Structures are given as structure tokens and as C-alpha cells.
PDB file of C-alpha atoms in Angstrom:
ATOM      1  CA  MET A   1     135.699  90.798 -77.732  1.00 66.00           C
ATOM      2  CA  ARG A   2     132.996  92.516 -75.107  1.00 82.00           C
ATOM      3  CA  THR A   3     131.467  91.061 -72.768  1.00 87.00           C
ATOM      4  CA  ARG A   4     127.863  90.893 -73.979  1.00 85.00           C
ATOM      5  CA  ASP A   5     129.057  89.445 -77.316  1.00 85.00           C
ATOM      6  CA  ARG A   6     130.853  86.907 -75.395  1.00 87.00           C
ATOM      7  CA  VAL A   7     127.547  86.262 -73.332  1.00 89.00           C
ATOM      8  CA  ALA A   8     125.820  85.891 -76.829  1.00 88.00           C
ATOM      9  CA  GLN A   9     128.509  83.509 -78.327  1.00 85.00           C
ATOM     10  CA  LEU A  10     128.056  81.254 -75.310  1.00 87.00           C
ATOM     11  CA  LEU A  11     124.365  81.039 -75.527  1.00 87.00           C
ATOM     12  CA  LEU A  12     124.482  80.223 -79.096  1.00 84.00           C
ATOM     13  CA  GLU A  13     126.756  77.414 -78.441  1.00 80.00           C
ATOM     14  CA  ARG A  14     124.569  76.148 -75.870  1.00 82.00           C
ATOM     15  CA  GLY A  15     121.039  76.964 -76.399  1.00 82.00           C
ATOM     16  CA  ALA A  16     120.302  77.935 -72.831  1.00 86.00           C
ATOM     17  CA  ALA A  17     121.940  78.695 -69.433  1.00 89.00           C
ATOM     18  CA  THR A  18     121.480  80.581 -66.425  1.00 91.00           C
ATOM     19  CA  ALA A  19     123.041  83.304 -64.672  1.00 91.00           C
ATOM     20  CA  ALA A  20     125.440  81.274 -62.939  1.00 91.00           C
ATOM     21  CA  GLU A  21     126.333  78.973 -65.175  1.00 91.00           C
ATOM     22  CA  LEU A  22     127.531  81.611 -67.934  1.00 92.00           C
ATOM     23  CA  GLY A  23     129.900  83.610 -64.968  1.00 91.00           C
ATOM     24  CA  ALA A  24     131.201  80.222 -64.320  1.00 92.00           C
ATOM     25  CA  GLN A  25     132.068  79.787 -67.798  1.00 89.00           C
ATOM     26  CA  LEU A  26     133.457  83.594 -68.133  1.00 90.00           C
ATOM     27  CA  GLY A  27     134.933  83.969 -64.744  1.00 91.00           C
ATOM     28  CA  LEU A  28     132.151  86.022 -63.565  1.00 91.00           C
ATOM     29  CA  SER A  29     130.095  86.663 -60.504  1.00 91.00           C
ATOM     30  CA  PRO A  30     126.350  86.081 -61.532  1.00 87.00           C
ATOM     31  CA  ALA A  31     125.553  89.349 -60.242  1.00 89.00           C
ATOM     32  CA  ALA A  32     127.802  90.871 -63.118  1.00 91.00           C
ATOM     33  CA  ILE A  33     126.598  88.383 -65.691  1.00 92.00           C
ATOM     34  CA  ARG A  34     122.859  89.287 -64.677  1.00 91.00           C
ATOM     35  CA  LYS A  35     123.612  93.340 -65.575  1.00 92.00           C
ATOM     36  CA  HIS A  36     124.734  92.211 -69.345  1.00 92.00           C
ATOM     37  CA  LEU A  37     121.664  89.834 -69.167  1.00 92.00           C
ATOM     38  CA  ASP A  38     119.545  92.371 -67.617  1.00 92.00           C
ATOM     39  CA  ALA A  39     120.401  94.922 -70.599  1.00 92.00           C
ATOM     40  CA  MET A  40     119.741  92.414 -73.398  1.00 91.00           C
ATOM     41  CA  LEU A  41     116.483  91.460 -72.233  1.00 91.00           C
ATOM     42  CA  ALA A  42     115.222  95.127 -72.433  1.00 91.00           C
ATOM     43  CA  ASP A  43     116.767  95.351 -75.902  1.00 89.00           C
ATOM     44  CA  GLN A  44     114.948  91.933 -76.465  1.00 90.00           C
ATOM     45  CA  LEU A  45     118.023  90.212 -77.640  1.00 89.00           C
ATOM     46  CA  VAL A  46     117.057  87.069 -74.819  1.00 90.00           C
ATOM     47  CA  GLU A  47     114.325  85.512 -73.409  1.00 91.00           C
ATOM     48  CA  VAL A  48     114.027  83.790 -69.786  1.00 90.00           C
ATOM     49  CA  ARG A  49     113.111  80.225 -69.634  1.00 81.00           C
ATOM     50  CA  GLU A  50     112.446  77.973 -66.605  1.00 69.00           C
ATOM     51  CA  SER A  51     115.795  75.890 -66.206  1.00 62.00           C
ATOM     52  CA  ARG A  52     115.225  72.395 -66.799  1.00 55.00           C
ATOM     53  CA  SER A  53     118.321  71.391 -64.746  1.00 51.00           C
ATOM     54  CA  ALA A  54     118.367  67.482 -63.443  1.00 46.00           C
ATOM     55  CA  ALA A  55     119.729  68.134 -60.514  1.00 48.00           C
ATOM     56  CA  PRO A  56     118.148  68.368 -57.152  1.00 50.00           C
ATOM     57  CA  ARG A  57     116.507  71.888 -56.693  1.00 50.00           C
ATOM     58  CA  GLY A  58     116.564  73.529 -53.320  1.00 53.00           C
ATOM     59  CA  ARG A  59     114.566  75.910 -51.701  1.00 56.00           C
ATOM     60  CA  GLY A  60     113.715  79.354 -53.400  1.00 54.00           C
ATOM     61  CA  ARG A  61     112.654  80.027 -57.128  1.00 60.00           C
ATOM     62  CA  PRO A  62     113.853  77.604 -60.003  1.00 63.00           C
ATOM     63  CA  ALA A  63     117.102  79.140 -61.662  1.00 73.00           C
ATOM     64  CA  LYS A  64     115.988  81.280 -64.822  1.00 84.00           C
ATOM     65  CA  ALA A  65     117.292  79.981 -68.014  1.00 89.00           C
ATOM     66  CA  PHE A  66     118.532  82.447 -70.701  1.00 91.00           C
ATOM     67  CA  VAL A  67     118.217  82.257 -74.576  1.00 90.00           C
ATOM     68  CA  LEU A  68     118.592  84.264 -77.446  1.00 87.00           C
ATOM     69  CA  THR A  69     115.960  85.561 -79.362  1.00 87.00           C
ATOM     70  CA  ALA A  70     115.651  85.483 -83.093  1.00 80.00           C
ATOM     71  CA  ALA A  71     116.629  89.316 -83.221  1.00 79.00           C
ATOM     72  CA  ALA A  72     119.867  88.301 -81.421  1.00 83.00           C
ATOM     73  CA  ARG A  73     120.293  85.504 -84.062  1.00 80.00           C
ATOM     74  CA  ASP A  74     120.103  87.911 -86.567  1.00 73.00           C
ATOM     75  CA  GLY A  75     123.489  89.021 -85.946  1.00 71.00           C
ATOM     76  CA  PHE A  76     125.652  86.389 -87.075  1.00 71.00           C
ATOM     77  CA  PRO A  77     125.906  85.179 -90.610  1.00 61.00           C
ATOM     78  CA  HIS A  78     122.849  84.278 -92.382  1.00 54.00           C
ATOM     79  CA  PHE A  79     124.806  84.489 -95.870  1.00 49.00           C
ATOM     80  CA  TYR A  80     122.709  87.217 -97.679  1.00 58.00           C
ATOM     81  CA  ASP A  81     119.425  85.693 -97.126  1.00 69.00           C
ATOM     82  CA  GLY A  82     117.382  87.961 -99.150  1.00 76.00           C
ATOM     83  CA  LEU A  83     119.238  87.449-102.297  1.00 79.00           C
ATOM     84  CA  ALA A  84     119.156  83.808-101.552  1.00 84.00           C
ATOM     85  CA  SER A  85     115.800  83.259-101.253  1.00 87.00           C
ATOM     86  CA  ALA A  86     114.458  85.258-104.373  1.00 89.00           C
ATOM     87  CA  ALA A  87     117.438  83.085-106.254  1.00 90.00           C
ATOM     88  CA  LEU A  88     115.738  79.753-104.939  1.00 91.00           C
ATOM     89  CA  ARG A  89     111.841  81.451-105.823  1.00 92.00           C
ATOM     90  CA  TRP A  90     113.453  81.849-109.248  1.00 93.00           C
ATOM     91  CA  ILE A  91     114.691  78.316-109.539  1.00 93.00           C
ATOM     92  CA  ALA A  92     111.076  77.069-108.278  1.00 93.00           C
ATOM     93  CA  ASP A  93     109.132  79.096-110.850  1.00 94.00           C
ATOM     94  CA  GLN A  94     111.146  78.654-113.457  1.00 94.00           C
ATOM     95  CA  CYS A  95     111.998  74.942-113.257  1.00 94.00           C
ATOM     96  CA  GLY A  96     109.959  73.588-110.441  1.00 94.00           C
ATOM     97  CA  PRO A  97     110.576  72.212-106.879  1.00 92.00           C
ATOM     98  CA  GLU A  98     113.179  69.106-107.853  1.00 94.00           C
ATOM     99  CA  ALA A  99     115.667  71.699-108.788  1.00 95.00           C
ATOM    100  CA  VAL A 100     115.776  72.840-105.600  1.00 94.00           C
ATOM    101  CA  THR A 101     116.174  69.883-103.745  1.00 95.00           C
ATOM    102  CA  ALA A 102     118.949  69.822-106.902  1.00 95.00           C
ATOM    103  CA  PHE A 103     120.278  72.875-106.006  1.00 94.00           C
ATOM    104  CA  ALA A 104     120.471  71.982-102.054  1.00 93.00           C
ATOM    105  CA  ALA A 105     122.307  68.915-102.577  1.00 94.00           C
ATOM    106  CA  THR A 106     124.898  70.699-104.627  1.00 92.00           C
ATOM    107  CA  GLN A 107     125.066  73.038-101.969  1.00 89.00           C
ATOM    108  CA  VAL A 108     126.490  70.730 -98.987  1.00 92.00           C
ATOM    109  CA  ALA A 109     128.502  68.811-101.390  1.00 93.00           C
ATOM    110  CA  SER A 110     131.530  70.913-100.380  1.00 90.00           C
ATOM    111  CA  LEU A 111     130.506  70.531 -96.698  1.00 91.00           C
ATOM    112  CA  GLU A 112     130.152  67.083 -97.240  1.00 94.00           C
ATOM    113  CA  GLU A 113     133.462  66.779 -98.556  1.00 93.00           C
ATOM    114  CA  ARG A 114     135.249  69.089 -95.665  1.00 92.00           C
ATOM    115  CA  CYS A 115     133.742  67.396 -93.006  1.00 93.00           C
ATOM    116  CA  GLY A 116     134.325  63.674 -94.239  1.00 92.00           C
ATOM    117  CA  THR A 117     138.072  64.562 -94.696  1.00 91.00           C
ATOM    118  CA  ALA A 118     137.826  65.531 -90.948  1.00 89.00           C
ATOM    119  CA  LEU A 119     135.882  61.955 -90.041  1.00 92.00           C
ATOM    120  CA  GLN A 120     138.798  59.945 -91.509  1.00 90.00           C
ATOM    121  CA  GLU A 121     140.166  58.779 -88.333  1.00 88.00           C
ATOM    122  CA  ALA A 122     137.371  58.548 -86.218  1.00 90.00           C
ATOM    123  CA  GLY A 123     136.612  54.843 -86.868  1.00 88.00           C
ATOM    124  CA  ASP A 124     132.966  53.099 -87.388  1.00 88.00           C
ATOM    125  CA  ASP A 125     130.963  53.848 -84.738  1.00 90.00           C
ATOM    126  CA  PRO A 126     128.283  56.138 -85.323  1.00 90.00           C
ATOM    127  CA  ILE A 127     128.659  57.807 -82.327  1.00 90.00           C
ATOM    128  CA  ALA A 128     131.979  58.321 -82.425  1.00 90.00           C
ATOM    129  CA  ARG A 129     131.666  59.682 -85.800  1.00 92.00           C
ATOM    130  CA  ALA A 130     128.861  62.083 -84.805  1.00 92.00           C
ATOM    131  CA  GLU A 131     131.341  63.574 -82.205  1.00 93.00           C
ATOM    132  CA  ALA A 132     133.852  64.046 -84.449  1.00 93.00           C
ATOM    133  CA  LEU A 133     131.636  65.891 -86.990  1.00 94.00           C
ATOM    134  CA  ALA A 134     130.401  68.352 -84.658  1.00 94.00           C
ATOM    135  CA  GLU A 135     133.896  69.702 -84.323  1.00 93.00           C
ATOM    136  CA  ALA A 136     133.744  69.566 -88.012  1.00 93.00           C
ATOM    137  CA  LEU A 137     130.510  71.288 -87.803  1.00 93.00           C
ATOM    138  CA  THR A 138     131.529  74.036 -85.383  1.00 90.00           C
ATOM    139  CA  ALA A 139     134.987  74.668 -87.706  1.00 88.00           C
ATOM    140  CA  GLU A 140     132.437  75.377 -90.249  1.00 87.00           C
ATOM    141  CA  GLY A 141     130.434  78.344 -88.133  1.00 85.00           C
ATOM    142  CA  TYR A 142     127.007  75.707 -86.811  1.00 90.00           C
ATOM    143  CA  ALA A 143     128.491  75.650 -83.511  1.00 88.00           C
ATOM    144  CA  ALA A 144     127.545  72.029 -83.071  1.00 92.00           C
ATOM    145  CA  SER A 145     127.607  69.448 -80.290  1.00 93.00           C
ATOM    146  CA  ALA A 146     127.567  65.676 -79.861  1.00 93.00           C
ATOM    147  CA  THR A 147     125.840  63.894 -76.864  1.00 92.00           C
ATOM    148  CA  THR A 148     125.337  60.018 -75.857  1.00 90.00           C
ATOM    149  CA  ILE A 149     121.733  59.510 -74.973  1.00 88.00           C
ATOM    150  CA  ALA A 150     119.942  56.520 -73.681  1.00 86.00           C
ATOM    151  CA  THR A 151     119.128  55.639 -77.184  1.00 86.00           C
ATOM    152  CA  GLY A 152     122.168  56.522 -78.940  1.00 88.00           C
ATOM    153  CA  GLY A 153     123.383  59.561 -79.621  1.00 91.00           C
ATOM    154  CA  GLN A 154     122.545  63.266 -80.524  1.00 94.00           C
ATOM    155  CA  LEU A 155     123.970  65.967 -82.734  1.00 95.00           C
ATOM    156  CA  CYS A 156     122.757  69.558 -81.682  1.00 94.00           C
ATOM    157  CA  GLN A 157     123.803  72.543 -84.268  1.00 94.00           C
ATOM    158  CA  HIS A 158     123.010  75.651 -82.285  1.00 91.00           C
ATOM    159  CA  HIS A 159     123.678  77.890 -85.521  1.00 88.00           C
ATOM    160  CA  CYS A 160     122.415  77.779 -88.880  1.00 88.00           C
ATOM    161  CA  PRO A 161     123.677  80.252 -91.477  1.00 83.00           C
ATOM    162  CA  VAL A 162     120.826  79.590 -93.636  1.00 86.00           C
ATOM    163  CA  ALA A 163     117.870  79.396 -91.324  1.00 87.00           C
ATOM    164  CA  HIS A 164     116.115  82.363 -92.764  1.00 85.00           C
ATOM    165  CA  VAL A 165     116.054  80.513 -96.274  1.00 89.00           C
ATOM    166  CA  ALA A 166     115.683  77.248 -95.143  1.00 92.00           C
ATOM    167  CA  ALA A 167     112.475  78.664 -93.428  1.00 91.00           C
ATOM    168  CA  GLU A 168     110.897  78.840 -96.858  1.00 92.00           C
ATOM    169  CA  PHE A 169     113.135  76.048 -98.362  1.00 94.00           C
ATOM    170  CA  PRO A 170     113.200  72.639 -96.387  1.00 94.00           C
ATOM    171  CA  GLN A 171     115.027  71.129 -98.842  1.00 94.00           C
ATOM    172  CA  LEU A 172     117.849  72.865 -97.446  1.00 94.00           C
ATOM    173  CA  CYS A 173     117.172  70.850 -94.185  1.00 94.00           C
ATOM    174  CA  ASP A 174     116.919  67.914 -96.028  1.00 95.00           C
ATOM    175  CA  ALA A 175     119.764  67.915 -97.425  1.00 95.00           C
ATOM    176  CA  GLU A 176     122.216  68.510 -94.602  1.00 95.00           C
ATOM    177  CA  THR A 177     120.168  65.924 -92.882  1.00 96.00           C
ATOM    178  CA  ALA A 178     121.246  63.413 -95.990  1.00 96.00           C
ATOM    179  CA  VAL A 179     124.659  64.593 -95.385  1.00 95.00           C
ATOM    180  CA  ILE A 180     124.647  63.529 -91.854  1.00 95.00           C
ATOM    181  CA  SER A 181     123.083  60.394 -92.389  1.00 95.00           C
ATOM    182  CA  ARG A 182     125.926  59.660 -94.861  1.00 95.00           C
ATOM    183  CA  LEU A 183     129.113  60.864 -92.400  1.00 95.00           C
ATOM    184  CA  VAL A 184     127.627  58.927 -89.551  1.00 93.00           C
ATOM    185  CA  GLY A 185     127.183  56.042 -91.006  1.00 92.00           C
ATOM    186  CA  THR A 186     123.516  55.263 -89.884  1.00 93.00           C
ATOM    187  CA  HIS A 187     119.817  56.232 -90.082  1.00 93.00           C
ATOM    188  CA  VAL A 188     119.446  59.640 -88.546  1.00 95.00           C
ATOM    189  CA  GLN A 189     116.601  61.584 -87.721  1.00 95.00           C
ATOM    190  CA  ARG A 190     115.983  65.157 -87.514  1.00 94.00           C
ATOM    191  CA  LEU A 191     114.091  66.080 -84.273  1.00 95.00           C
ATOM    192  CA  ALA A 192     114.246  70.172 -84.283  1.00 93.00           C
ATOM    193  CA  THR A 193     115.201  72.837 -86.481  1.00 93.00           C
ATOM    194  CA  ILE A 194     116.186  76.372 -86.216  1.00 91.00           C
ATOM    195  CA  ALA A 195     114.521  77.139 -89.531  1.00 90.00           C
ATOM    196  CA  HIS A 196     111.420  75.987 -88.147  1.00 89.00           C
ATOM    197  CA  GLY A 197     111.307  77.817 -84.869  1.00 87.00           C
ATOM    198  CA  ASP A 198     113.405  75.674 -82.704  1.00 88.00           C
ATOM    199  CA  GLY A 199     116.334  76.714 -80.340  1.00 85.00           C
ATOM    200  CA  VAL A 200     118.741  74.186 -81.897  1.00 91.00           C
ATOM    201  CA  CYS A 201     119.009  72.024 -84.684  1.00 94.00           C
ATOM    202  CA  THR A 202     118.356  68.456 -83.268  1.00 95.00           C
ATOM    203  CA  THR A 203     119.326  65.153 -84.901  1.00 96.00           C
ATOM    204  CA  HIS A 204     118.864  61.755 -83.380  1.00 96.00           C
ATOM    205  CA  ILE A 205     121.348  59.274 -83.757  1.00 94.00           C
ATOM    206  CA  PRO A 206     119.996  55.423 -83.481  1.00 89.00           C
ATOM    207  CA  GLY A 207     122.707  53.350 -81.214  1.00 77.00           C
ATOM    208  CA  PRO A 208     123.548  50.000 -81.989  1.00 67.00           C
ATOM    209  CA  ALA A 209     120.639  47.661 -81.057  1.00 51.00           C
ATOM    210  CA  ARG A 210     120.607  46.036 -78.045  1.00 45.00           C
ATOM    211  CA  GLU A 211     120.346  42.470 -77.187  1.00 38.00           C
ATOM    212  CA  LYS A 212     117.881  41.198 -75.365  1.00 40.00           C
ATOM    213  CA  THR A 213     119.291  38.957 -72.088  1.00 40.00           C
ATOM    214  CA  ALA A 214     117.485  35.582 -71.772  1.00 40.00           C
ATOM    215  CA  THR A 215     116.534  34.527 -68.689  1.00 41.00           C
ATOM    216  CA  THR A 216     116.323  31.141 -67.259  1.00 41.00           C
ATOM    217  CA  VAL A 217     113.843  30.249 -64.996  1.00 41.00           C
ATOM    218  CA  ARG A 218     114.899  27.680 -62.175  1.00 43.00           C
ATOM    219  CA  THR A 219     112.098  24.824 -61.345  1.00 40.00           C
ATOM    220  CA  GLY A 220     111.879  22.094 -58.891  1.00 41.00           C
TER     221      GLY A 220
END
């Protein structure tokens, strides 16, 4: 795989990264990575954002983070978007929006079955199941990752094979969200989707409710 393709794949998986982060991952100097990023900028395959690193920043300019553009994402498989969209429009026109919803549920049923098999030994903890689900979704081409946050967990999908179709038919996203909820075993909330123009599909998975600790006040 060409270095430029490896850079694109990493940006797809990470969502955003600096030249230094990409270089460290690929074993190349930041200067070497910047040459590829400059070429990708000229071809409108990446765009620049200010890095949101939580680490203390020294003097000088903020580090630049790079993200893939929509044009770059088009280079990854999208499963015959035009034909799929035309077929769903026909279904909606002939049978109504409820038929599209039913079709979407049918489409993700096999995905749910395959991922469910992968989660059989993940236990009952929703966060642990989300981590196992991320691995299963990555194997399906979604470039997924799971992280623990203060309010529970977060499942991120850095690639959506049907993003263009889902932009017109959100029932596909709804059906996928329902699958995630059933697989992790708890209610989840979609915070962002690639289909709606976000860089990553992000799903929040609430953690267990924390019990309030009673405080004893001494008097006297």
C-alpha cells in the first residue's frame, strides 16, 4: 500500500490526526508525512482543523490536525449508492415510508447476527460489549472504536458504507442504532452521523447509574 493510501486509511480510522501522530504511527518523520498531506491538500482530499489535544501546549502555533474530505471518503467503498438510492425511492413511492423502515431493519439483520456471534463471550457489561462490538464492526468495514468516558462509553464508526444513501433515508441509521442498542444491552443515543455531515458516527452508551454517597454530618 502506498504511503499516501496508508495516511488516508489512518485518517479514516482516527477521524483526525496531526502530521506528528501520523508519522509516529507509520514510522516516518513529520516532514515526510507533511509532503503527502500537502499533496492531499492540493487534491482536496484532506482539510485542516486546529488540534484539540488535551495535553498542555507549549509556545508556538497550535498543531494542525488533518481530516478526510467528503471527496476522499468517496474513494472508499459505498456499495453502489446510486442504485441503492433509486431502489429505496421506488419502495417509498410504491409502498410508503414504512416499507423503507422495514427494508432497513431487514438489511441490518444479518449484520446483527454476525456481530452477535462475535459478542457471545463479551459478558453483560455494556461498555465491554461495546468494545467487542467495535472489533466486530471493524471487521465489517466500519473502522470502529470504543472508548470509556465519564458518563459511560462511546462507540465511534469512522466509515459508513452506506453514508450517501443514509443521508436521504435516515431509516438506515435508525435501524443500525437499534442494532447497537440490542447488542450492547442498553439504551443508546446517536450523537453524530457521517450521513448528516459529521466526521464520525458517534453513539453514546450510558454507564451504570452511580449511587450517591451519603454524608454524615457530626454535631456537638
